[in-house]
Coordinates of C-alpha atoms (C1' of nucleotides) in Angstrom, one line a residue:
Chain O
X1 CA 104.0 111.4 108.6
X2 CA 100.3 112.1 107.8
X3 CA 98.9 110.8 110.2
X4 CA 95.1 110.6 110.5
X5 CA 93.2 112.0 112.6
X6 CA 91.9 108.7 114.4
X7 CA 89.8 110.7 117.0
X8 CA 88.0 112.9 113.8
X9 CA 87.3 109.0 113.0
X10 CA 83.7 109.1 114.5
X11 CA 83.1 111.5 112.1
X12 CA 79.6 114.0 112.9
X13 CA 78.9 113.5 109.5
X14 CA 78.3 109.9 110.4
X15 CA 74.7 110.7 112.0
X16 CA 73.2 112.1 109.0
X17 CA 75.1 109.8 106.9
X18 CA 73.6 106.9 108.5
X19 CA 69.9 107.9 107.8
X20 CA 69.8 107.0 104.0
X21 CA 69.1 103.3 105.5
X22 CA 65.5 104.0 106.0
X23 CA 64.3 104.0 102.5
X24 CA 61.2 106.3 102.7
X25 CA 63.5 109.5 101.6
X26 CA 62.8 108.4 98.3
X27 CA 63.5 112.5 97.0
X28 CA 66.9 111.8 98.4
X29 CA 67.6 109.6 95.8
X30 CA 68.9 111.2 93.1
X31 CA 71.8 112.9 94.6
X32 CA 72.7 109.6 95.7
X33 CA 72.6 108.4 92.6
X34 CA 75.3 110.7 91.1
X35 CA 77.4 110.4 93.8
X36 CA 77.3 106.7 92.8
X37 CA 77.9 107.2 89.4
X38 CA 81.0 109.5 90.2
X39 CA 82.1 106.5 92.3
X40 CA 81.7 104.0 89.7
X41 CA 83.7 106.2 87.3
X42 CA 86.2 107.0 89.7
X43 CA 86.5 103.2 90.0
X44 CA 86.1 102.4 86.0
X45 CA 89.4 104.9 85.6
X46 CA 91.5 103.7 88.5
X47 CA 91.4 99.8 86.7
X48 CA 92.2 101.3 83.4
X49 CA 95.6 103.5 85.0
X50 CA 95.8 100.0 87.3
X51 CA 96.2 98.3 84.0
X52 CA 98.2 100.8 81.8
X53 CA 100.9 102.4 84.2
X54 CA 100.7 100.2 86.8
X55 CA 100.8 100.0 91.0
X56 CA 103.0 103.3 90.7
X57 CA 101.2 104.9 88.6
X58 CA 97.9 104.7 90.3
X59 CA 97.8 107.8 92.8
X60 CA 94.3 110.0 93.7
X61 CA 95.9 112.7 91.4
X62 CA 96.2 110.4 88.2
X63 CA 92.5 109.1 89.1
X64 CA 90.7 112.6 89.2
X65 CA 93.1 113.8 86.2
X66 CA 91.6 111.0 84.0
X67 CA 88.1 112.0 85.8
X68 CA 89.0 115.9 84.8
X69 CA 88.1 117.0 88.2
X70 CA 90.5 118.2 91.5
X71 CA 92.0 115.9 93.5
X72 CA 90.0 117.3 96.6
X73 CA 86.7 116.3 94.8
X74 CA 87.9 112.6 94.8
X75 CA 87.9 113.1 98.7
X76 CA 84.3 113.8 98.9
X77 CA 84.0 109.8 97.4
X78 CA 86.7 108.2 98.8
X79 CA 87.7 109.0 102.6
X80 CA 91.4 108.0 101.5
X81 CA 93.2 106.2 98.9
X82 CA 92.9 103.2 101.1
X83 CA 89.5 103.6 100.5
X84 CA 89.6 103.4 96.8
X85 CA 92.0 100.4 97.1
X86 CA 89.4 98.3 98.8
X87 CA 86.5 99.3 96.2
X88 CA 89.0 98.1 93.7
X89 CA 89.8 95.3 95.5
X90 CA 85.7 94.3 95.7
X91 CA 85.5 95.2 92.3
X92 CA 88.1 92.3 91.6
X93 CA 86.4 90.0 93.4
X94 CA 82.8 90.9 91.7
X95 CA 83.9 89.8 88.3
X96 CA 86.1 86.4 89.7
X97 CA 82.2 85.9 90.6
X98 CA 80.4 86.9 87.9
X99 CA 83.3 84.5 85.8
X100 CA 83.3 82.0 88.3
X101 CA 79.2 81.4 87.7
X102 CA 76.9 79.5 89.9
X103 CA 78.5 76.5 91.5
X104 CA 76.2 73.4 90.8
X105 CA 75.3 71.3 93.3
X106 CA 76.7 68.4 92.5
X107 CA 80.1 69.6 91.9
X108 CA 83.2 67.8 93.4
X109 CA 84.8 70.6 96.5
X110 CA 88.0 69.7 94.8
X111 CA 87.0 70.9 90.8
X112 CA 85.2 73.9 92.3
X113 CA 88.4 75.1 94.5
X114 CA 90.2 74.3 91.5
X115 CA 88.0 76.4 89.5
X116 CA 88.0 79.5 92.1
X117 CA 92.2 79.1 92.0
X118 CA 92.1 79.5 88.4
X119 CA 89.8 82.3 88.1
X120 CA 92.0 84.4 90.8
X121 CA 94.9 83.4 88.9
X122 CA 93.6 85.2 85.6
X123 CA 92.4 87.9 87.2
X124 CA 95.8 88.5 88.6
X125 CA 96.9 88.5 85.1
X126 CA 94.8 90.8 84.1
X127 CA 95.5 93.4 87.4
X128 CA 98.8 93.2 88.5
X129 CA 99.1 95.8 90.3
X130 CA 96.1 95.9 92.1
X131 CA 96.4 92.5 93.4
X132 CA 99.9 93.9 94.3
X133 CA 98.4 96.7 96.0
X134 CA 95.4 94.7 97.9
X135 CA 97.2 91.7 98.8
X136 CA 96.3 90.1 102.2
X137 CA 93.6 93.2 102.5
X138 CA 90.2 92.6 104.0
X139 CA 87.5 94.6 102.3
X140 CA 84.6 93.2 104.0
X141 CA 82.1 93.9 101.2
X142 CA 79.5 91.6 99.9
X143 CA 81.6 90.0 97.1
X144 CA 84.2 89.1 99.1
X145 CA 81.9 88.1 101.7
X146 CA 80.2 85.5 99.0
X147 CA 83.4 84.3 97.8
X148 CA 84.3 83.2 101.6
X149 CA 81.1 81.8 101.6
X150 CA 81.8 79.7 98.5
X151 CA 85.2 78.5 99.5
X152 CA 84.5 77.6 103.3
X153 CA 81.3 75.9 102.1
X154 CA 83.5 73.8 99.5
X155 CA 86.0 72.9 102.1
X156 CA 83.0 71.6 104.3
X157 CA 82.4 69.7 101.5
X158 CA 85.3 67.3 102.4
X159 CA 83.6 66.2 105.3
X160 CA 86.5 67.4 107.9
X161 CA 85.9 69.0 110.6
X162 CA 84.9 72.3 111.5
X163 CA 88.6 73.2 112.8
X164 CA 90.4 71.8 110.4
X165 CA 87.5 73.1 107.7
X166 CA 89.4 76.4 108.4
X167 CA 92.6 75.4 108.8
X168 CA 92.3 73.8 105.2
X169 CA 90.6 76.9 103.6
X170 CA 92.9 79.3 105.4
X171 CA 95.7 77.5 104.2
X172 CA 94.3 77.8 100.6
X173 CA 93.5 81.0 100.4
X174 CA 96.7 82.6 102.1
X175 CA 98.7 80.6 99.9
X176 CA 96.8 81.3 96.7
X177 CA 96.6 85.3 97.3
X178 CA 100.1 84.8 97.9
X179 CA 101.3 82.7 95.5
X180 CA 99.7 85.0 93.3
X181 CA 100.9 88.7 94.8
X182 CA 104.1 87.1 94.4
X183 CA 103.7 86.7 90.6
X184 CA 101.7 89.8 90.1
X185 CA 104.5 91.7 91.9
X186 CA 107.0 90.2 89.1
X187 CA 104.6 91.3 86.6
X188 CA 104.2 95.6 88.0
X189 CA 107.8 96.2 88.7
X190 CA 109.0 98.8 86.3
X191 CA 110.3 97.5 83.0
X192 CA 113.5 98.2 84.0
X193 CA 113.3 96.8 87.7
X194 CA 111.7 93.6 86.4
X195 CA 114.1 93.1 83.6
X196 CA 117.0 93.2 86.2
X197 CA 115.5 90.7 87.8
X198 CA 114.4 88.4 85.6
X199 CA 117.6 88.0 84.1
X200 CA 119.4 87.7 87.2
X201 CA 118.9 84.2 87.1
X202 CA 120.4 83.5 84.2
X203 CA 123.4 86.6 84.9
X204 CA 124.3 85.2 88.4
X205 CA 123.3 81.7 88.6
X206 CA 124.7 80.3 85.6
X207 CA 128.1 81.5 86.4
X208 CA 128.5 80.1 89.7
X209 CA 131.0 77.7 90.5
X210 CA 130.3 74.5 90.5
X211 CA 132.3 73.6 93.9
X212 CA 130.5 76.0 95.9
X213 CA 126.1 75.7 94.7
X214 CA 127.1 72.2 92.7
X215 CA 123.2 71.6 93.5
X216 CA 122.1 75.0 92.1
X217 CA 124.3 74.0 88.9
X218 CA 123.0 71.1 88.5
X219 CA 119.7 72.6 87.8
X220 CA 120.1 75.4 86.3
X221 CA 118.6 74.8 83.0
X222 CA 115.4 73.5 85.0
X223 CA 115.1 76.5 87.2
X224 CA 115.6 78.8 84.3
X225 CA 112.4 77.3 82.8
X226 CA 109.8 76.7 85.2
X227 CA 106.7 79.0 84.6
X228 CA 104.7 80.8 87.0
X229 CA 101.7 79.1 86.4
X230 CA 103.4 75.5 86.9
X231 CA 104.5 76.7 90.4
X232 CA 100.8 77.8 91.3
X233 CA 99.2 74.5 89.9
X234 CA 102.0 73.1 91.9
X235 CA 101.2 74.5 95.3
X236 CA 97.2 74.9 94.4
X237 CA 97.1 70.4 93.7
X238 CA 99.4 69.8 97.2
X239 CA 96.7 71.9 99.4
X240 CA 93.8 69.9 97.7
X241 CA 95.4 66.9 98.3
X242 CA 96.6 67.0 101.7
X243 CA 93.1 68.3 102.7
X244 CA 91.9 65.1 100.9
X245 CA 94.1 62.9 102.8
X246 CA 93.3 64.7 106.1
X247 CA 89.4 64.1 105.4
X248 CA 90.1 60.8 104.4
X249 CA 92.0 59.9 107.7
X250 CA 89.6 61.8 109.5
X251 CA 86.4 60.5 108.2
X252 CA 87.6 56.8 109.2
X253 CA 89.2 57.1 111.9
X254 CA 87.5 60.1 114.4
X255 CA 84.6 61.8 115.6
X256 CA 82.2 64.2 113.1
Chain E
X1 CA 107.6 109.5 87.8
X2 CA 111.6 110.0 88.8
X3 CA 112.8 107.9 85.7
X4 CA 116.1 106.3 86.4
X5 CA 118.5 106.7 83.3
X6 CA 119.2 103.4 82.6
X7 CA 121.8 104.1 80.3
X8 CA 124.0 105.9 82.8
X9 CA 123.9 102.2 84.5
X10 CA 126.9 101.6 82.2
X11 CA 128.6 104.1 84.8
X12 CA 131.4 106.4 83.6
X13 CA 133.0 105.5 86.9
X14 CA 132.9 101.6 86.5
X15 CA 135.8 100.9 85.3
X16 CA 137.8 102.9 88.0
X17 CA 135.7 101.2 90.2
X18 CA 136.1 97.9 88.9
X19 CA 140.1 98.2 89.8
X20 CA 139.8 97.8 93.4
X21 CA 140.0 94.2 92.8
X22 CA 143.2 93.8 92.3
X23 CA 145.0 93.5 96.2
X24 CA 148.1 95.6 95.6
X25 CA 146.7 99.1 96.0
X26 CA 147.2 98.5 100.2
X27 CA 146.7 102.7 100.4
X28 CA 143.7 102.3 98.7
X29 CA 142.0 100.5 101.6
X30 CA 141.1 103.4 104.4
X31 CA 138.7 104.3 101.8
X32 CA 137.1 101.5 101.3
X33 CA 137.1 100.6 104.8
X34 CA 134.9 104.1 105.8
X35 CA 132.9 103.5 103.1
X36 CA 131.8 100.2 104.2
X37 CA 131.5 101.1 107.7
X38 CA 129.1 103.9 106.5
X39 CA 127.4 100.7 104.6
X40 CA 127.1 98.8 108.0
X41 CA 125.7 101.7 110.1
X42 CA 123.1 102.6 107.3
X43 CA 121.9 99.2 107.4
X44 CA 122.0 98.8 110.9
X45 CA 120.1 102.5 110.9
X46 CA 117.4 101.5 108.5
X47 CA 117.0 97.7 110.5
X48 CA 116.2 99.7 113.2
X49 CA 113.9 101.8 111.8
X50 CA 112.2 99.1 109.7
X51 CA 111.4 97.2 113.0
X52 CA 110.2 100.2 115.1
X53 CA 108.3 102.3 112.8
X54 CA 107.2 100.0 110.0
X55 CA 107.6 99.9 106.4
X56 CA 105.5 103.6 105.9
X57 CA 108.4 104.8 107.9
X58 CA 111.7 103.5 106.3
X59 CA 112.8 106.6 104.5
X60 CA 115.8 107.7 102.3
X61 CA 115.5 110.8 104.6
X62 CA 114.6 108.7 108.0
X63 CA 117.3 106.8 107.7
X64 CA 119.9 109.7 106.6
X65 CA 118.6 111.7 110.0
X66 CA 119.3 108.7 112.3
X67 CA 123.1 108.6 110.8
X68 CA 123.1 112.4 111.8
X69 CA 124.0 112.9 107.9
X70 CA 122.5 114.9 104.7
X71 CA 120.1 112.2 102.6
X72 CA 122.2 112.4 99.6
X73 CA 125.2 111.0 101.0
X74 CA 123.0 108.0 101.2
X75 CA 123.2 108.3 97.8
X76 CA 127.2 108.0 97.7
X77 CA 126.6 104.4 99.5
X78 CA 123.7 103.3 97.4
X79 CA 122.5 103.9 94.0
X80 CA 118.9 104.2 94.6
X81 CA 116.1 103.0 97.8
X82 CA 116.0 99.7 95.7
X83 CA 119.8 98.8 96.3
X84 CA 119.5 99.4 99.9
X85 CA 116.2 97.0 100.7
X86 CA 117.5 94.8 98.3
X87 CA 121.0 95.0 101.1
X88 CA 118.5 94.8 103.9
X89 CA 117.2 91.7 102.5
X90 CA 120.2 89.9 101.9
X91 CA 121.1 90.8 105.5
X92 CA 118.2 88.9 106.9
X93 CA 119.1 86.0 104.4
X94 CA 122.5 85.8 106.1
X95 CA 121.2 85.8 109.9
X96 CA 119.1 83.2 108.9
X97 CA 121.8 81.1 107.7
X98 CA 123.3 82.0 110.4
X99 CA 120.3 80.5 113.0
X100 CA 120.0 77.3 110.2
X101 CA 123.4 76.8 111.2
X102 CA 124.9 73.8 109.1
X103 CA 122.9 71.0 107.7
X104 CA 124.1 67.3 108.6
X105 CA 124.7 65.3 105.7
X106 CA 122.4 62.6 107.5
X107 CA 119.7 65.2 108.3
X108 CA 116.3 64.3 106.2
X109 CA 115.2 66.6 103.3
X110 CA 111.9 66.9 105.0
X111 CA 113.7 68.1 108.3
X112 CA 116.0 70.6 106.7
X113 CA 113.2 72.7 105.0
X114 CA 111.1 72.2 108.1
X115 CA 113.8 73.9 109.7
X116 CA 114.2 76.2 106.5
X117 CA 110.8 77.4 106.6
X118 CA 110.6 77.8 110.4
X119 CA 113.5 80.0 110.3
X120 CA 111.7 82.3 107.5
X121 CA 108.9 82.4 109.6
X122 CA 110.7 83.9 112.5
X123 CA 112.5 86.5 110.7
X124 CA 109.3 87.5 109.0
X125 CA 108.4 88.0 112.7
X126 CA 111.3 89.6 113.3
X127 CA 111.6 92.2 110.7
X128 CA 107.6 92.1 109.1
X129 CA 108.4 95.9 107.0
X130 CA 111.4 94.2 105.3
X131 CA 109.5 91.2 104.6
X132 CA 106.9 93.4 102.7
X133 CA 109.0 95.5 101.1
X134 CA 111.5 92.8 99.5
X135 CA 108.9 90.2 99.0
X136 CA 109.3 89.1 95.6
X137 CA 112.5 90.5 94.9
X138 CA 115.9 88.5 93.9
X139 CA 118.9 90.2 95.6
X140 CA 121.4 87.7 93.5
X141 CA 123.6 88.2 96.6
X142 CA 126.1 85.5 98.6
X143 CA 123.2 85.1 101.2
X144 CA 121.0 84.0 98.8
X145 CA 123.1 81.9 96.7
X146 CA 123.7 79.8 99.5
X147 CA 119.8 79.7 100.4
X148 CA 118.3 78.4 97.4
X149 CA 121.5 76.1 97.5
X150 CA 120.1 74.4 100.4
X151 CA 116.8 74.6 99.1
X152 CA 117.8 72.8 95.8
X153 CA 120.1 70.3 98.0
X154 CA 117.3 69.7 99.8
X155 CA 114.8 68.7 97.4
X156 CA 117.5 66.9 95.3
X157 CA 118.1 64.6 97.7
X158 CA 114.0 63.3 97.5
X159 CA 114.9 61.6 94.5
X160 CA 112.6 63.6 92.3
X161 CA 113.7 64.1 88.6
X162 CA 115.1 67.5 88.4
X163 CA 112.3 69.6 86.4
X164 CA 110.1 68.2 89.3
X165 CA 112.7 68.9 91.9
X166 CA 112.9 72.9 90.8
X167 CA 108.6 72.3 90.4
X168 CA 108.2 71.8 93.7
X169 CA 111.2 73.4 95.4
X170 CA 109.9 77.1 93.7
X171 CA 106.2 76.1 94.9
X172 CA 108.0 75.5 98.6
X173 CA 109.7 79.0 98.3
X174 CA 107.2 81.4 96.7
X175 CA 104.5 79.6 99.0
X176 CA 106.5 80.4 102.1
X177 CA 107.3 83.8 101.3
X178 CA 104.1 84.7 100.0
X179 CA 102.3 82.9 103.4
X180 CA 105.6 84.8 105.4
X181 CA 104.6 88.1 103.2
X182 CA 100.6 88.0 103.9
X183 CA 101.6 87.7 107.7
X184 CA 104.2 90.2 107.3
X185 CA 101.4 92.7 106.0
X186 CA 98.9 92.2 108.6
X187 CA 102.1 92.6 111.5
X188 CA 103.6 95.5 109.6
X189 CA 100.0 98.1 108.9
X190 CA 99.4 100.9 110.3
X191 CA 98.3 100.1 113.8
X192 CA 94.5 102.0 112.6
X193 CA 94.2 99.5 109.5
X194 CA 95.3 96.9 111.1
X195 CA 92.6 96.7 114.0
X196 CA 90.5 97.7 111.2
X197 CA 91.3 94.8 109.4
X198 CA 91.8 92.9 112.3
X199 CA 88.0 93.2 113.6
X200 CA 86.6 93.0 110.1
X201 CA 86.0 89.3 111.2
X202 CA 83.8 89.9 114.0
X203 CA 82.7 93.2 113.2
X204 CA 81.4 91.7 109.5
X205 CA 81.3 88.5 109.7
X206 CA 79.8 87.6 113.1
X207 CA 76.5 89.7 111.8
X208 CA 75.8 87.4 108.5
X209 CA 72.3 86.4 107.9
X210 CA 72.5 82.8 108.0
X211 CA 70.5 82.1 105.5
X212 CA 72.8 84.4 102.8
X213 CA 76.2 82.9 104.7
X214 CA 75.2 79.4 106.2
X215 CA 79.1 78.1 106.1
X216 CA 81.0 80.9 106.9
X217 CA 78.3 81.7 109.7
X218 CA 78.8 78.0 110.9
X219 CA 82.4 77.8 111.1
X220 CA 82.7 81.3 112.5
X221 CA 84.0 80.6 116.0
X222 CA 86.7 78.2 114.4
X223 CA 87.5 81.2 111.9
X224 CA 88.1 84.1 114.4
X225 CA 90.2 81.6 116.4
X226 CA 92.9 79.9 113.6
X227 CA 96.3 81.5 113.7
X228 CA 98.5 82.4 111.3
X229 CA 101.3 80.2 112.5
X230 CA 98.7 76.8 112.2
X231 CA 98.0 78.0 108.7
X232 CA 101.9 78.1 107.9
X233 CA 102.2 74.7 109.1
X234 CA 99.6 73.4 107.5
X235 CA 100.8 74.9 103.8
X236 CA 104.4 73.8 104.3
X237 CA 103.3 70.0 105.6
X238 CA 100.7 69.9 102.5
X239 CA 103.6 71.0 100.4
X240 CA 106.5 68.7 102.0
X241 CA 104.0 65.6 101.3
X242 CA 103.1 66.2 97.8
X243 CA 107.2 66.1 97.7
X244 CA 107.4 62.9 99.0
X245 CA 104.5 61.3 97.4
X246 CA 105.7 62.4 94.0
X247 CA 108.9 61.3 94.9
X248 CA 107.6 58.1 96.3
X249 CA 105.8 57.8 92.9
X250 CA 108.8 58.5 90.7
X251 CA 110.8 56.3 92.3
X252 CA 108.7 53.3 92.1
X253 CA 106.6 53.6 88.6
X254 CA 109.3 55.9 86.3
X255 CA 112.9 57.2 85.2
X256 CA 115.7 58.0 87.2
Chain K
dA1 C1' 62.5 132.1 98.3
dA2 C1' 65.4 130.6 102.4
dG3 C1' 68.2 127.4 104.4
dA4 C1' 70.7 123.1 104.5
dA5 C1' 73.4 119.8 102.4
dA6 C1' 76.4 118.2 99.0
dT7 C1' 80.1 119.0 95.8
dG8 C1' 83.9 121.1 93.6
dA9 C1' 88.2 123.9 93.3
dC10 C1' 92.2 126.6 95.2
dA11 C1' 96.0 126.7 98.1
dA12 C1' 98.8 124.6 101.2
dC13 C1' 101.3 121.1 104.4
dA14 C1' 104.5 117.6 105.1
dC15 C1' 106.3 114.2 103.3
dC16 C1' 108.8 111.2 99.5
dG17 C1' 112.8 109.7 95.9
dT18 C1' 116.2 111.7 93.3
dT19 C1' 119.5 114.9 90.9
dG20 C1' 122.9 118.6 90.1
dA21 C1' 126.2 121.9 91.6
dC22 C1' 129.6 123.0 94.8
dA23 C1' 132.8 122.6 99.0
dA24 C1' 136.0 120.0 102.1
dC25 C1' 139.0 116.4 102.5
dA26 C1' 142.2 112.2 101.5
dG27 C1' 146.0 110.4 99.1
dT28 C1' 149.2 110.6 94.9
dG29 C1' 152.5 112.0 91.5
dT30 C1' 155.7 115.6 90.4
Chain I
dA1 C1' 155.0 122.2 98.5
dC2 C1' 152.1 121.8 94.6
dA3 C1' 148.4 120.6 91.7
dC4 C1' 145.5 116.7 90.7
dT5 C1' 142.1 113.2 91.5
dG6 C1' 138.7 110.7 93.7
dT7 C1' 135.7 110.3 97.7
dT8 C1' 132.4 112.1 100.9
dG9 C1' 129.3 115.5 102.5
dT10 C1' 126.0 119.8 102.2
dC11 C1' 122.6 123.0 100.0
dA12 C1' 119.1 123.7 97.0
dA13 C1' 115.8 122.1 94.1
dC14 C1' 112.5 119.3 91.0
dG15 C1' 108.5 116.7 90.5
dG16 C1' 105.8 113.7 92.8
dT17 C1' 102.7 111.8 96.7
dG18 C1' 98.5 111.6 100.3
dT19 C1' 95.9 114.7 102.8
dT20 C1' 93.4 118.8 104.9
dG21 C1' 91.3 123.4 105.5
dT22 C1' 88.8 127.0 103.5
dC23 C1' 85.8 128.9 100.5
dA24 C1' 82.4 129.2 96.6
dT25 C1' 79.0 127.0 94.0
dT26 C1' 75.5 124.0 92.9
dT27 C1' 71.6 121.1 94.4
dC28 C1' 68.0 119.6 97.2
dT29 C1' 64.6 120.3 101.1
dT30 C1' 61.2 123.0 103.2

DNA sequence: AAGAAATGACAACACCGTTGACAACAGTGT
DNA sequence: ACACTGTTGTCAACGGTGTTGTCATTTCTT
């Protein structure tokens, strides 16, 4: 196993790397700056193998081949690949945001969770695999931090209270980011992977015997056609509405 | 990328091996007996691993080392690492049956997936690397038949009509694995990323300017204290109501 | 110009999944 | 007893992965 070096963790490096927050080295800027332009690029290529050849297909190698550089190099801007996972995952976030626009005012909670559910949900369409690859991941940043921001502040919209404000939005999120790993997963697997079991509905379900899964039989032509999206609208309308319900409850019968 | 020939799937040796069906070759049996004893201990072999050492750790190689044996005599038992999670998943689906035990005819729908999903949850306790590693995936086996037989059953008997029935019985399932799956992840990270992760709440979020963050910062306390459990609960109840209020809906305003 | 810091490249380590070629063994038909 | 066949196991190897150490080169600071 490589393991890492947990102890090397507070990293000497770290003194001198924690200066640049004083902002009078203004000469120290420019090297800073390439380094930042190497990240973005680094970042810019890992979406486009992301998108092209997938969650396996995303290693530091492929990255700094599509950069022309050496592996190692990638190292100096990334600690590890975890590393480079999270930046992606930010990234994600950063345009659901920038799609997502400013949320008005006077906007139902409801239409603006709705809204946040649907932008996740197309950009997990458009990044399989690194939705797959950052699912139930905390990257801390500031975009992810905002979008936190924007969905606990929507759920204390509903008037609940501040417990059940989280349990609500907790509940939301964990089953949206799942709901929609799960799909993403079905759409990375390999070609062939995927195709074995897509069709394994059809190739072992429809042939089953009626007196063993009658209620499986019954429904087969049903199952077979539900979409993915369905199922998320599905799950994403019950959460709204049971917090609904609980605020409604709440707010008449107990305390603020 | 190891590219699996998918046209040496139609297996020369397939239709030998198809044979064994037919009962009458009684000398035949020793074979297939060792065989499937070698099955059983991999299984057992990889369980074990799985739960001790995580998913990072559940190797072809690992597991071949704890039976004592060369890794590519794994490869006799099963084709690939795919076949074997996907056996290591429909072995959790059977021990789960097993702790459902059988479902009274008089037992409520509600009750029976309460009991369903509560059973998931455990073995996602249980067994988090497996969890993570299957999540997503159809094994087609017995096991599962027999679960999403229940599952259907279950939601039948609401009432619904059946393209709602399979609507909300795939938003029950997806939304239970994927909430099982997130859990799974955080239980089943490298011990590092995971207090990582784990004090990325209070490390990041505790220090928010409150004039950027005003909600999160105001429901922080509530935030670092919710469990994952509470936010199971909550998703599965929000989803069991929507059930029975669409059902309850049907049932009075529409068709049969 | 000298020194320090950042950056890149080479080699290497320890893994991983997977395949092919070959040897040992079981049971079967002659 | 013999060769034949099918199963099971071992050895070696391929191409891939994340990661580190070492060294040279460039770049910035002083």
């Amino acid at each position: 196993m490589p393991k890492k070096t947990a102890g090397a963790a507070a990293k000497p490096t770290s003194k001198s790397g924690a200066k640049p927050a004083e902002d009078g080295a203004v000469a120290a800027r420019p090297r800073r700056e390439r380094r930042s332009v190497r990240r973005e690029a680094a970042l810019t290529a890992a979406f486009r193998i992301a998108e092209q050849e997938g969650a396996a297909g995303l290693s530091m190698r492929r990255v700094a081949q599509e950069l022309s550089v050496d592996v190692t190099a990638l190292y100096r801007v990334f600690r590890d690949k975890d590393e480079l996972l999270l930046a992606l995952c930010e990234r994600v976030i950063e345009s659901e945001l920038a799609e997502l626009g400013d949320v008005p005012d006077d906007e139902p909670w409801q239409d603006t969770l709705r809204r946040i559910a649907a932008t996740i949900w197309e950009s997990q369409l458009r990044f399989p695999a690194i939705t797959v690859l950052t699912f139930a991941r905390i990257t801390g940043g500031p975009a992810e931090r905002r979008m936190v921001e924007l969905l606990v502040d929507a759920f204390a919209r509903s008037g609940l209270p501040r417990d059940r404000v989280v349990l609500f939005y907790r509940a939301f999120v964990d089953s949206v980011l799942g709901l929609c790993a799960h799909s993403a997963v079905l759409g990375s697997l390999d070609p062939e992977v995927r195709e074995k079991d897509d069709t394994t509905w059809s190739r072992v379900y429809a042939h089953l015997p009626e007196t063993d899964h009658p209620a499986t039989r019954a429904h087969i032509a049903e199952l077979t056609a539900v979409t993915q999206k369905s199922i998320y609208d599905t799950a994403v309308e019950a959460l709204l509405t049971a917090t609904e319900r609980a605020a409604a409850g709440e707010g008449a019968g107990g305390a603020g």
